[in-house]
């Protein structure tokens, strides 16, 4: 095989996260963005040491697994819901198999270090309570679907950094959010402003950030722009407040963002209406969620995730628990009712402040939250842990920090992962240091997409 060669074949299976394996007479090719059983046409775009990758050009024949109709008008061009034409149970089975294969491969590669983990308990995958309309936060981008075309507002076209598809029938979010999107897009179609072009650094409209409380239905609306124009936004505010929604808009914010990076951030936040927060309830605990505070994207799925973690953690009575990479302190507060003391460490200062506010909301006085990098903060904490909960970001744990965590020698710890490949890498290091994998369970927080969460319990054997 050589670059630019066009081939076709059937996707035999998919490795996490979306690496389809196509078996051809010339060899095996990795082709992303497919479904097992599809016959696809692809072009070879990478050849390295006998390994080949291809870019999907066309689906020639549907997979036998594709028994459902697409739920939105932009499938399969939008890169969000890769698996929406598969029945939900088939998605779950595939994700569970991907994670188990990845972890089993790590154990086998660890040799004698992983031998004790060979008989771990795999509890399969727990589904999300909602397959659709589960996202409580969404960032939509302004742009166009084709160069020079009309204004669009939505999500990136699959494989493109620039083309934006209008997502006014996106099924991952509540209909209130798509009604707001449509309202904003219609307003700026009637009252034109240039969208921001990342290469030229010119334009006004950047993003529409929406958040919704699953418990109350309250919504936060954030229009993110540059400072390159200054139109009167009061007519837009009135139009938004006049919408017929099942929930209510708690706040409308105008966020000025002149950063050159393609990220949603605030140089200045102007509250155009209401307030910049609402309250959410998870497992009986109350949380204040503001414009940029971290919160699990699938609220009801988060309850399944935390219930799973709590069942793995077990009794923490009279224990000091470290909640590392603690975010806004959800897990810490969940454990605080039975633990003697819980210490959360999180590098994002805004999340730490939110955790402190939330602890006060829930009348918890045995939680301490420290802002800083885990690697540095661990040296500052005098009280040693009896139990450790790890919930790191997608890239996993810094190896130096992981060595410090391992050095405490706690008998048991729980690792919550949003990226199985990072979990597998960190597990290898932990097994080398004398821990064994006891239990593993997946939780599907992101139905119809390639992602899944995992919870595992480890115990120290030496």
Tab-separated table of C-alpha atoms in Angstrom:
chain	number	residue	atom	x	y	z
A	1	UNK	CA	0.000	0.000	0.000
A	2	UNK	CA	1.065	3.557	-0.593
A	3	UNK	CA	-0.186	7.053	0.179
A	4	UNK	CA	-3.191	8.335	-1.782
A	5	UNK	CA	-4.131	4.784	-2.810
A	6	UNK	CA	-7.917	4.315	-2.692
A	7	UNK	CA	-9.232	1.010	-1.364
A	8	UNK	CA	-12.423	-0.448	0.037
A	9	UNK	CA	-13.201	-3.108	2.608
A	10	UNK	CA	-15.369	-4.107	5.540
A	11	UNK	CA	-14.731	-2.745	9.046
A	12	UNK	CA	-14.021	-5.900	11.025
A	13	UNK	CA	-14.106	-4.316	14.482
A	14	UNK	CA	-13.441	-1.015	16.248
A	15	UNK	CA	-10.840	-0.384	18.932
A	16	UNK	CA	-11.327	2.468	21.393
A	17	UNK	CA	-12.109	5.206	20.697
A	18	UNK	CA	-13.141	4.908	17.034
A	19	UNK	CA	-10.318	3.075	15.287
A	20	UNK	CA	-11.941	0.809	12.728
A	21	UNK	CA	-9.843	-2.138	11.530
A	22	UNK	CA	-10.356	-2.860	7.824
A	23	UNK	CA	-8.904	-6.098	6.529
A	24	UNK	CA	-7.809	-5.866	2.899
A	25	UNK	CA	-5.767	-8.246	0.692
A	26	UNK	CA	-2.895	-5.780	1.058
A	27	UNK	CA	-3.050	-5.680	4.873
A	28	UNK	CA	-4.917	-4.171	7.822
A	29	UNK	CA	-5.782	-0.483	7.700
A	30	UNK	CA	-7.035	1.728	10.538
A	31	UNK	CA	-9.983	3.844	9.385
A	32	UNK	CA	-11.745	6.126	11.868
A	33	UNK	CA	-15.403	7.213	12.027
A	34	UNK	CA	-17.046	3.968	10.988
A	35	UNK	CA	-19.301	1.268	12.419
A	36	UNK	CA	-18.451	-2.459	12.593
A	37	UNK	CA	-19.735	-4.272	9.508
A	38	UNK	CA	-19.792	-1.264	7.170
A	39	UNK	CA	-18.213	-1.611	3.740
A	40	UNK	CA	-16.252	1.602	3.256
A	41	UNK	CA	-14.106	3.312	0.671
A	42	UNK	CA	-11.034	5.083	2.021
A	43	UNK	CA	-7.782	6.688	0.949
A	44	UNK	CA	-4.449	5.774	2.525
A	45	UNK	CA	-3.080	8.893	4.238
A	46	UNK	CA	-0.418	7.439	6.552
A	47	UNK	CA	2.162	4.684	6.033
A	48	UNK	CA	4.610	4.066	8.841
A	49	UNK	CA	6.700	0.941	9.594
A	50	UNK	CA	4.170	-1.411	8.047
A	51	UNK	CA	1.238	0.317	9.737
A	52	UNK	CA	-1.411	1.969	7.580
A	53	UNK	CA	-4.118	4.546	8.251
A	54	UNK	CA	-6.881	5.581	5.909
A	55	UNK	CA	-9.345	8.476	5.731
A	56	UNK	CA	-12.965	7.493	5.232
A	57	UNK	CA	-14.332	8.685	1.900
A	58	UNK	CA	-17.661	6.913	1.608
A	59	UNK	CA	-19.838	4.254	3.221
A	60	UNK	CA	-20.606	1.825	0.398
A	61	UNK	CA	-22.902	-0.436	2.398
A	62	UNK	CA	-24.513	-0.064	5.796
A	63	UNK	CA	-23.585	-2.325	8.676
A	64	UNK	CA	-26.060	-5.021	9.769
A	65	UNK	CA	-25.901	-3.218	13.145
A	66	UNK	CA	-27.435	-0.065	11.651
A	67	UNK	CA	-31.102	-0.842	12.254
A	68	UNK	CA	-32.233	2.628	13.387
A	69	UNK	CA	-32.923	5.803	11.438
A	70	UNK	CA	-30.719	8.847	11.981
A	71	UNK	CA	-32.155	11.074	14.706
A	72	UNK	CA	-30.973	14.416	13.292
A	73	UNK	CA	-30.614	16.037	9.905
A	74	UNK	CA	-26.818	16.389	9.957
A	75	UNK	CA	-25.894	12.707	10.390
A	76	UNK	CA	-23.386	11.443	9.289
A	77	UNK	CA	-21.695	14.751	8.429
A	78	UNK	CA	-21.541	16.051	12.015
A	79	UNK	CA	-18.766	14.435	14.039
A	80	UNK	CA	-20.776	14.152	17.266
A	81	UNK	CA	-23.059	11.084	17.297
A	82	UNK	CA	-21.044	8.449	15.481
A	83	UNK	CA	-23.237	5.522	16.551
A	84	UNK	CA	-26.772	6.925	16.502
A	85	UNK	CA	-27.954	4.441	13.852
A	86	UNK	CA	-26.958	1.523	16.125
A	87	UNK	CA	-29.420	0.263	18.763
A	88	UNK	CA	-28.384	1.502	22.184
A	89	UNK	CA	-27.676	-1.992	23.523
A	90	UNK	CA	-25.332	-2.649	20.597
A	91	UNK	CA	-23.465	0.571	21.429
A	92	UNK	CA	-23.138	-0.508	25.054
A	93	UNK	CA	-21.888	-3.986	24.138
A	94	UNK	CA	-19.292	-2.534	21.779
A	95	UNK	CA	-17.977	0.022	24.295
A	96	UNK	CA	-17.771	-2.553	27.090
A	97	UNK	CA	-15.843	-4.889	24.789
A	98	UNK	CA	-13.442	-2.126	23.766
A	99	UNK	CA	-12.591	-1.206	27.362
A	100	UNK	CA	-12.221	-4.808	28.505
A	101	UNK	CA	-9.944	-5.642	25.570
A	102	UNK	CA	-7.798	-2.595	26.337
A	103	UNK	CA	-7.457	-3.413	30.048
A	104	UNK	CA	-6.879	-7.119	29.433
A	105	UNK	CA	-4.112	-6.219	26.996
A	106	UNK	CA	-2.480	-4.015	29.646
A	107	UNK	CA	-2.615	-6.840	32.189
A	108	UNK	CA	-1.084	-9.340	29.758
A	109	UNK	CA	1.659	-6.882	28.773
A	110	UNK	CA	2.504	-6.340	32.453
A	111	UNK	CA	3.643	-9.954	32.776
A	112	UNK	CA	4.243	-11.050	36.362
A	113	UNK	CA	3.303	-7.578	37.653
A	114	UNK	CA	-0.203	-7.963	36.285
A	115	UNK	CA	-0.643	-11.670	37.076
A	116	UNK	CA	-2.663	-10.989	40.237
A	117	UNK	CA	-5.129	-8.907	38.223
A	118	UNK	CA	-5.996	-11.622	35.716
A	119	UNK	CA	-9.051	-12.674	37.713
A	120	UNK	CA	-10.541	-9.215	38.214
A	121	UNK	CA	-14.313	-8.820	38.179
A	122	UNK	CA	-15.671	-7.070	35.103
A	123	UNK	CA	-19.123	-5.667	35.810
A	124	UNK	CA	-19.873	-4.713	32.218
A	125	UNK	CA	-21.355	-1.332	31.389
A	126	UNK	CA	-24.142	0.649	33.021
A	127	UNK	CA	-26.343	2.627	30.631
A	128	UNK	CA	-27.160	6.308	30.801
A	129	UNK	CA	-30.679	6.950	32.142
A	130	UNK	CA	-31.230	9.034	28.993
A	131	UNK	CA	-30.059	8.126	25.517
A	132	UNK	CA	-31.099	11.514	24.126
A	133	UNK	CA	-31.281	15.075	25.485
A	134	UNK	CA	-28.746	14.277	28.192
A	135	UNK	CA	-26.171	17.038	27.689
A	136	UNK	CA	-26.512	19.873	30.211
A	137	UNK	CA	-23.845	21.977	28.505
A	138	UNK	CA	-23.091	22.659	24.854
A	139	UNK	CA	-20.718	24.980	23.033
A	140	UNK	CA	-21.930	25.941	19.568
A	141	UNK	CA	-19.717	27.807	17.071
A	142	UNK	CA	-20.604	30.528	14.562
A	143	UNK	CA	-19.330	30.093	11.014
A	144	UNK	CA	-20.477	28.814	7.652
A	145	UNK	CA	-20.985	25.344	6.202
A	146	UNK	CA	-19.210	26.269	2.953
A	147	UNK	CA	-16.828	29.133	2.318
A	148	UNK	CA	-18.804	32.301	1.690
A	149	UNK	CA	-22.111	30.615	2.558
A	150	UNK	CA	-24.810	31.912	4.907
A	151	UNK	CA	-24.184	32.196	8.657
A	152	UNK	CA	-24.394	28.913	10.568
A	153	UNK	CA	-24.403	28.137	14.280
A	154	UNK	CA	-23.696	24.667	15.544
A	155	UNK	CA	-21.030	21.970	15.446
A	156	UNK	CA	-17.968	21.231	13.347
A	157	UNK	CA	-18.335	19.088	10.281
A	158	UNK	CA	-16.584	15.752	10.746
A	159	UNK	CA	-12.907	16.088	9.892
A	160	UNK	CA	-13.037	19.856	9.444
A	161	UNK	CA	-11.645	22.663	11.586
A	162	UNK	CA	-13.635	25.354	9.801
A	163	UNK	CA	-16.973	24.146	8.378
A	164	UNK	CA	-19.837	24.608	10.862
A	165	UNK	CA	-23.139	22.749	10.539
A	166	UNK	CA	-26.227	24.347	12.084
A	167	UNK	CA	-27.339	22.064	14.909
A	168	UNK	CA	-30.909	23.252	15.418
A	169	UNK	CA	-32.210	19.671	15.625
A	170	UNK	CA	-29.388	18.209	17.738
A	171	UNK	CA	-30.834	15.380	19.826
A	172	UNK	CA	-28.096	15.378	22.452
A	173	UNK	CA	-29.542	18.504	24.075
A	174	UNK	CA	-32.960	19.460	25.436
A	175	UNK	CA	-35.304	21.136	22.878
A	176	UNK	CA	-35.106	24.369	24.911
A	177	UNK	CA	-31.438	24.617	23.926
A	178	UNK	CA	-32.094	24.138	20.203
A	179	UNK	CA	-34.903	26.738	20.367
A	180	UNK	CA	-32.416	29.213	21.842
A	181	UNK	CA	-29.847	28.339	19.173
A	182	UNK	CA	-32.403	28.921	16.411
A	183	UNK	CA	-33.457	32.231	17.972
A	184	UNK	CA	-29.858	33.509	18.141
A	185	UNK	CA	-29.042	32.359	14.603
A	186	UNK	CA	-32.198	33.974	13.189
A	187	UNK	CA	-31.429	37.215	15.021
A	188	UNK	CA	-27.915	37.542	13.592
A	189	UNK	CA	-29.133	36.492	10.149
A	190	UNK	CA	-31.538	39.435	10.278
A	191	UNK	CA	-28.987	41.726	11.982
A	192	UNK	CA	-25.726	40.649	10.327
A	193	UNK	CA	-22.398	40.583	12.138
A	194	UNK	CA	-19.258	38.849	10.864
A	195	UNK	CA	-18.314	35.572	12.487
A	196	UNK	CA	-14.787	35.256	13.874
A	197	UNK	CA	-12.211	33.778	11.506
A	198	UNK	CA	-9.480	32.032	13.454
A	199	UNK	CA	-6.757	32.406	10.831
A	200	UNK	CA	-7.305	36.120	10.167
A	201	UNK	CA	-8.348	36.943	13.765
A	202	UNK	CA	-11.159	39.096	12.481
A	203	UNK	CA	-14.878	39.059	13.132
A	204	UNK	CA	-17.313	39.432	16.012
A	205	UNK	CA	-19.424	36.295	16.623
A	206	UNK	CA	-17.577	33.347	18.188
A	207	UNK	CA	-19.686	30.925	20.239
A	208	UNK	CA	-23.018	30.298	21.904
A	209	UNK	CA	-22.524	28.527	25.237
A	210	UNK	CA	-25.648	27.032	26.809
A	211	UNK	CA	-26.098	25.340	30.198
A	212	UNK	CA	-29.233	23.712	31.589
A	213	UNK	CA	-30.146	22.352	35.020
A	214	UNK	CA	-31.610	18.844	34.762
A	215	UNK	CA	-33.428	19.265	38.081
A	216	UNK	CA	-35.015	22.705	37.575
A	217	UNK	CA	-34.852	23.290	33.810
A	218	UNK	CA	-33.151	26.670	34.381
A	219	UNK	CA	-30.926	27.843	31.541
A	220	UNK	CA	-27.862	30.054	31.167
A	221	UNK	CA	-27.262	31.685	27.786
A	222	UNK	CA	-23.797	33.007	26.899
A	223	UNK	CA	-23.083	34.898	23.691
A	224	UNK	CA	-19.304	34.858	23.193
A	225	UNK	CA	-17.879	37.531	20.885
A	226	UNK	CA	-14.747	39.551	20.281
A	227	UNK	CA	-14.562	43.265	21.039
A	228	UNK	CA	-14.328	44.107	17.324
A	229	UNK	CA	-17.921	45.344	17.207
A	230	UNK	CA	-20.372	46.717	19.774
A	231	UNK	CA	-23.985	46.288	18.639
A	232	UNK	CA	-26.983	46.855	20.908
A	233	UNK	CA	-27.922	43.383	22.173
A	234	UNK	CA	-31.088	44.398	24.042
A	235	UNK	CA	-33.380	43.317	21.150
A	236	UNK	CA	-31.772	39.858	21.234
A	237	UNK	CA	-32.307	39.660	24.994
A	238	UNK	CA	-35.999	40.523	24.556
A	239	UNK	CA	-36.403	37.950	21.804
A	240	UNK	CA	-34.808	35.262	23.993
A	241	UNK	CA	-37.016	36.096	26.972
A	242	UNK	CA	-40.109	35.937	24.753
A	243	UNK	CA	-39.358	32.337	23.698
A	244	UNK	CA	-41.810	29.630	24.749
A	245	UNK	CA	-39.627	27.223	26.725
A	246	UNK	CA	-40.400	24.403	29.115
A	247	UNK	CA	-37.820	25.820	31.550
A	248	UNK	CA	-36.842	29.403	32.195
A	249	UNK	CA	-33.780	31.470	31.349
A	250	UNK	CA	-31.968	32.269	34.601
A	251	UNK	CA	-29.335	34.473	32.993
A	252	UNK	CA	-28.103	35.906	29.706
A	253	UNK	CA	-24.423	36.836	29.521
A	254	UNK	CA	-22.308	38.610	26.927
A	255	UNK	CA	-18.750	37.290	27.139
A	256	UNK	CA	-15.910	39.208	25.480
A	257	UNK	CA	-13.208	36.847	24.275
A	258	UNK	CA	-10.295	38.269	22.261
A	259	UNK	CA	-8.067	35.237	22.749
A	260	UNK	CA	-6.345	33.966	19.607
A	261	UNK	CA	-6.953	30.396	20.771
A	262	UNK	CA	-10.059	28.548	19.628
A	263	UNK	CA	-11.467	28.199	23.160
A	264	UNK	CA	-14.375	29.617	25.126
A	265	UNK	CA	-12.970	31.912	27.790
A	266	UNK	CA	-13.810	35.294	29.269
A	267	UNK	CA	-11.818	38.512	29.140
A	268	UNK	CA	-14.942	40.285	30.378
A	269	UNK	CA	-18.420	39.043	31.293
A	270	UNK	CA	-21.426	41.323	31.077
A	271	UNK	CA	-24.682	40.134	32.619
A	272	UNK	CA	-27.440	41.251	30.248
A	273	UNK	CA	-30.225	39.604	32.248
A	274	UNK	CA	-30.635	37.715	35.516
A	275	UNK	CA	-27.666	35.919	37.061
A	276	UNK	CA	-24.674	33.848	35.963
A	277	UNK	CA	-25.539	30.673	37.895
A	278	UNK	CA	-28.250	28.159	38.694
A	279	UNK	CA	-28.545	25.275	41.147
A	280	UNK	CA	-28.349	21.582	40.299
A	281	UNK	CA	-29.195	18.577	42.478
A	282	UNK	CA	-27.200	15.334	42.314
A	283	UNK	CA	-27.844	12.421	44.707
A	284	UNK	CA	-29.596	14.739	47.131
A	285	UNK	CA	-26.727	17.250	47.212
A	286	UNK	CA	-27.104	20.826	45.975
A	287	UNK	CA	-24.547	22.404	43.645
A	288	UNK	CA	-24.154	25.941	42.368
A	289	UNK	CA	-23.303	25.825	38.663
A	290	UNK	CA	-21.982	29.043	37.120
A	291	UNK	CA	-20.927	30.020	33.614
A	292	UNK	CA	-17.535	28.321	33.567
A	293	UNK	CA	-17.645	25.944	36.531
A	294	UNK	CA	-16.875	22.299	35.801
A	295	UNK	CA	-19.800	19.915	36.102
A	296	UNK	CA	-20.393	16.486	34.603
A	297	UNK	CA	-22.030	16.932	31.197
A	298	UNK	CA	-24.681	14.245	31.758
A	299	UNK	CA	-26.345	15.007	35.107
A	300	UNK	CA	-28.371	11.829	35.477
A	301	UNK	CA	-25.523	9.766	34.068
A	302	UNK	CA	-23.274	11.357	36.696
A	303	UNK	CA	-25.560	9.946	39.386
A	304	UNK	CA	-24.986	6.462	37.953
A	305	UNK	CA	-21.240	7.116	37.812
A	306	UNK	CA	-21.049	8.347	41.409
A	307	UNK	CA	-23.286	5.559	42.710
A	308	UNK	CA	-20.957	3.070	41.014
A	309	UNK	CA	-17.911	4.760	42.526
A	310	UNK	CA	-19.546	4.831	45.971
A	311	UNK	CA	-20.303	1.100	45.789
A	312	UNK	CA	-16.646	0.423	44.899
A	313	UNK	CA	-15.353	2.704	47.670
A	314	UNK	CA	-17.437	1.080	50.397
A	315	UNK	CA	-17.323	2.152	54.030
A	316	UNK	CA	-15.084	5.144	54.787
A	317	UNK	CA	-16.115	5.611	58.417
A	318	UNK	CA	-13.366	7.289	60.477
A	319	UNK	CA	-11.146	7.537	57.388
A	320	UNK	CA	-9.252	10.427	55.867
A	321	UNK	CA	-9.994	10.375	52.140
A	322	UNK	CA	-8.062	12.156	49.401
A	323	UNK	CA	-10.208	13.182	46.428
A	324	UNK	CA	-7.559	14.029	43.846
A	325	UNK	CA	-8.520	16.000	40.724
A	326	UNK	CA	-11.675	16.842	42.641
A	327	UNK	CA	-13.283	19.376	40.281
A	328	UNK	CA	-16.193	21.071	42.048
A	329	UNK	CA	-16.052	18.518	44.848
A	330	UNK	CA	-18.983	16.261	43.958
A	331	UNK	CA	-17.295	13.012	45.022
A	332	UNK	CA	-15.760	14.591	48.123
A	333	UNK	CA	-19.148	15.778	49.315
A	334	UNK	CA	-20.743	12.430	48.512
A	335	UNK	CA	-18.210	10.743	50.843
A	336	UNK	CA	-18.196	13.435	53.533
A	337	UNK	CA	-21.298	12.140	55.314
A	338	UNK	CA	-19.470	8.993	56.431
A	339	UNK	CA	-15.734	9.850	56.270
A	340	UNK	CA	-13.913	11.536	59.120
A	341	UNK	CA	-12.346	14.026	56.712
A	342	UNK	CA	-12.144	14.509	52.949
A	343	UNK	CA	-9.381	16.538	51.292
A	344	UNK	CA	-9.928	17.562	47.672
A	345	UNK	CA	-7.146	18.786	45.386
A	346	UNK	CA	-7.880	20.533	42.084
A	347	UNK	CA	-5.685	22.737	39.883
A	348	UNK	CA	-8.519	24.970	38.612
A	349	UNK	CA	-9.008	27.693	41.223
A	350	UNK	CA	-12.548	28.523	40.088
A	351	UNK	CA	-13.542	24.882	40.588
A	352	UNK	CA	-12.047	24.870	44.087
A	353	UNK	CA	-13.950	28.003	45.049
A	354	UNK	CA	-17.127	26.416	43.680
A	355	UNK	CA	-16.425	23.272	45.735
A	356	UNK	CA	-16.136	25.359	48.893
A	357	UNK	CA	-19.405	27.129	48.109
A	358	UNK	CA	-21.125	23.814	47.442
A	359	UNK	CA	-19.847	22.314	50.703
A	360	UNK	CA	-21.364	25.248	52.586
A	361	UNK	CA	-24.633	24.797	50.679
A	362	UNK	CA	-24.749	21.193	51.884
A	363	UNK	CA	-23.707	22.003	55.489
A	364	UNK	CA	-20.540	19.920	55.255
A	365	UNK	CA	-17.722	21.040	57.528
A	366	UNK	CA	-15.354	18.080	57.141
A	367	UNK	CA	-14.337	18.858	53.544
A	368	UNK	CA	-11.195	20.806	52.689
A	369	UNK	CA	-10.439	21.874	49.126
A	370	UNK	CA	-6.959	22.917	48.059
A	371	UNK	CA	-6.142	24.710	44.808
A	372	UNK	CA	-2.983	23.545	43.074
A	373	UNK	CA	-1.299	20.843	41.056
A	374	UNK	CA	-1.535	17.418	42.690
A	375	UNK	CA	2.210	16.878	42.230
A	376	UNK	CA	3.031	19.938	44.360
A	377	UNK	CA	0.116	19.937	46.793
A	378	UNK	CA	0.658	16.394	48.073
A	379	UNK	CA	3.933	17.511	49.672
A	380	UNK	CA	2.068	20.196	51.629
A	381	UNK	CA	-0.613	17.992	53.218
A	382	UNK	CA	0.476	16.662	56.596
A	383	UNK	CA	-2.420	14.280	57.196
A	384	UNK	CA	-1.949	10.986	55.360
A	385	UNK	CA	-4.832	9.272	53.547
A	386	UNK	CA	-6.568	6.017	54.429
A	387	UNK	CA	-8.287	5.913	51.030
A	388	UNK	CA	-7.700	7.711	47.722
A	389	UNK	CA	-10.143	8.535	44.936
A	390	UNK	CA	-8.655	9.540	41.580
A	391	UNK	CA	-10.700	11.311	38.891
A	392	UNK	CA	-8.056	12.805	36.571
A	393	UNK	CA	-8.580	14.695	33.295
A	394	UNK	CA	-8.554	12.904	29.956
A	395	UNK	CA	-4.775	12.675	29.730
A	396	UNK	CA	-4.596	10.733	32.990
A	397	UNK	CA	-2.086	11.256	35.796
A	398	UNK	CA	1.388	12.769	35.551
A	399	UNK	CA	3.779	9.834	36.179
A	400	UNK	CA	5.616	11.803	38.892
A	401	UNK	CA	2.330	12.533	40.659
A	402	UNK	CA	1.267	8.898	40.297
A	403	UNK	CA	4.478	7.740	41.987
A	404	UNK	CA	3.683	10.024	44.943
A	405	UNK	CA	0.133	8.676	45.110
A	406	UNK	CA	1.383	5.096	45.045
A	407	UNK	CA	3.938	5.867	47.773
A	408	UNK	CA	1.165	6.385	50.356
A	409	UNK	CA	0.537	2.645	50.160
A	410	UNK	CA	-3.190	2.896	50.872
A	411	UNK	CA	-4.788	-0.573	50.984
A	412	UNK	CA	-7.438	0.328	48.407
A	413	UNK	CA	-8.139	3.117	45.945
A	414	UNK	CA	-10.681	3.931	43.245
A	415	UNK	CA	-9.779	5.366	39.837
A	416	UNK	CA	-12.489	7.057	37.737
A	417	UNK	CA	-11.463	7.543	34.112
A	418	UNK	CA	-13.008	9.380	31.165
A	419	UNK	CA	-10.418	7.981	28.735
A	420	UNK	CA	-9.715	4.224	28.837
A	421	UNK	CA	-6.348	4.512	27.082
A	422	UNK	CA	-5.085	6.828	29.848
A	423	UNK	CA	-6.485	4.455	32.468
A	424	UNK	CA	-4.707	1.501	30.861
A	425	UNK	CA	-1.371	3.342	30.866
A	426	UNK	CA	-1.713	4.351	34.542
A	427	UNK	CA	-2.893	0.871	35.558
A	428	UNK	CA	0.291	-0.619	34.147
A	429	UNK	CA	2.381	1.596	36.409
A	430	UNK	CA	0.200	0.857	39.441
A	431	UNK	CA	0.421	-2.895	38.934
A	432	UNK	CA	4.195	-2.621	38.657
A	433	UNK	CA	4.122	-0.898	42.058
A	434	UNK	CA	2.193	-3.709	43.746
A	435	UNK	CA	-1.489	-2.990	43.154
A	436	UNK	CA	-3.959	-5.419	41.610
A	437	UNK	CA	-7.148	-4.662	39.738
A	438	UNK	CA	-10.117	-5.949	41.746
A	439	UNK	CA	-13.160	-4.651	39.873
A	440	UNK	CA	-13.906	-2.670	36.733
A	441	UNK	CA	-17.197	-1.209	35.530
A	442	UNK	CA	-17.962	1.084	32.596
A	443	UNK	CA	-20.607	3.826	32.752
A	444	UNK	CA	-21.961	5.237	29.499
A	445	UNK	CA	-22.066	8.975	30.083
A	446	UNK	CA	-22.066	9.809	26.363
A	447	UNK	CA	-24.646	7.700	24.437
A	448	UNK	CA	-24.341	7.635	20.635
A	449	UNK	CA	-20.730	8.869	20.787
A	450	UNK	CA	-17.383	7.069	20.962
A	451	UNK	CA	-16.720	7.962	24.624
A	452	UNK	CA	-17.314	6.119	27.886
A	453	UNK	CA	-16.308	6.405	31.547
A	454	UNK	CA	-14.759	3.644	33.634
A	455	UNK	CA	-14.534	3.014	37.380
A	456	UNK	CA	-12.022	0.581	38.829
A	457	UNK	CA	-11.108	-0.611	42.309
A	458	UNK	CA	-7.484	-1.486	43.083
A	459	UNK	CA	-6.003	-3.104	46.171
A	460	UNK	CA	-2.418	-3.296	47.359
A	461	UNK	CA	-0.881	-6.755	47.471
A	462	UNK	CA	2.663	-5.822	48.433
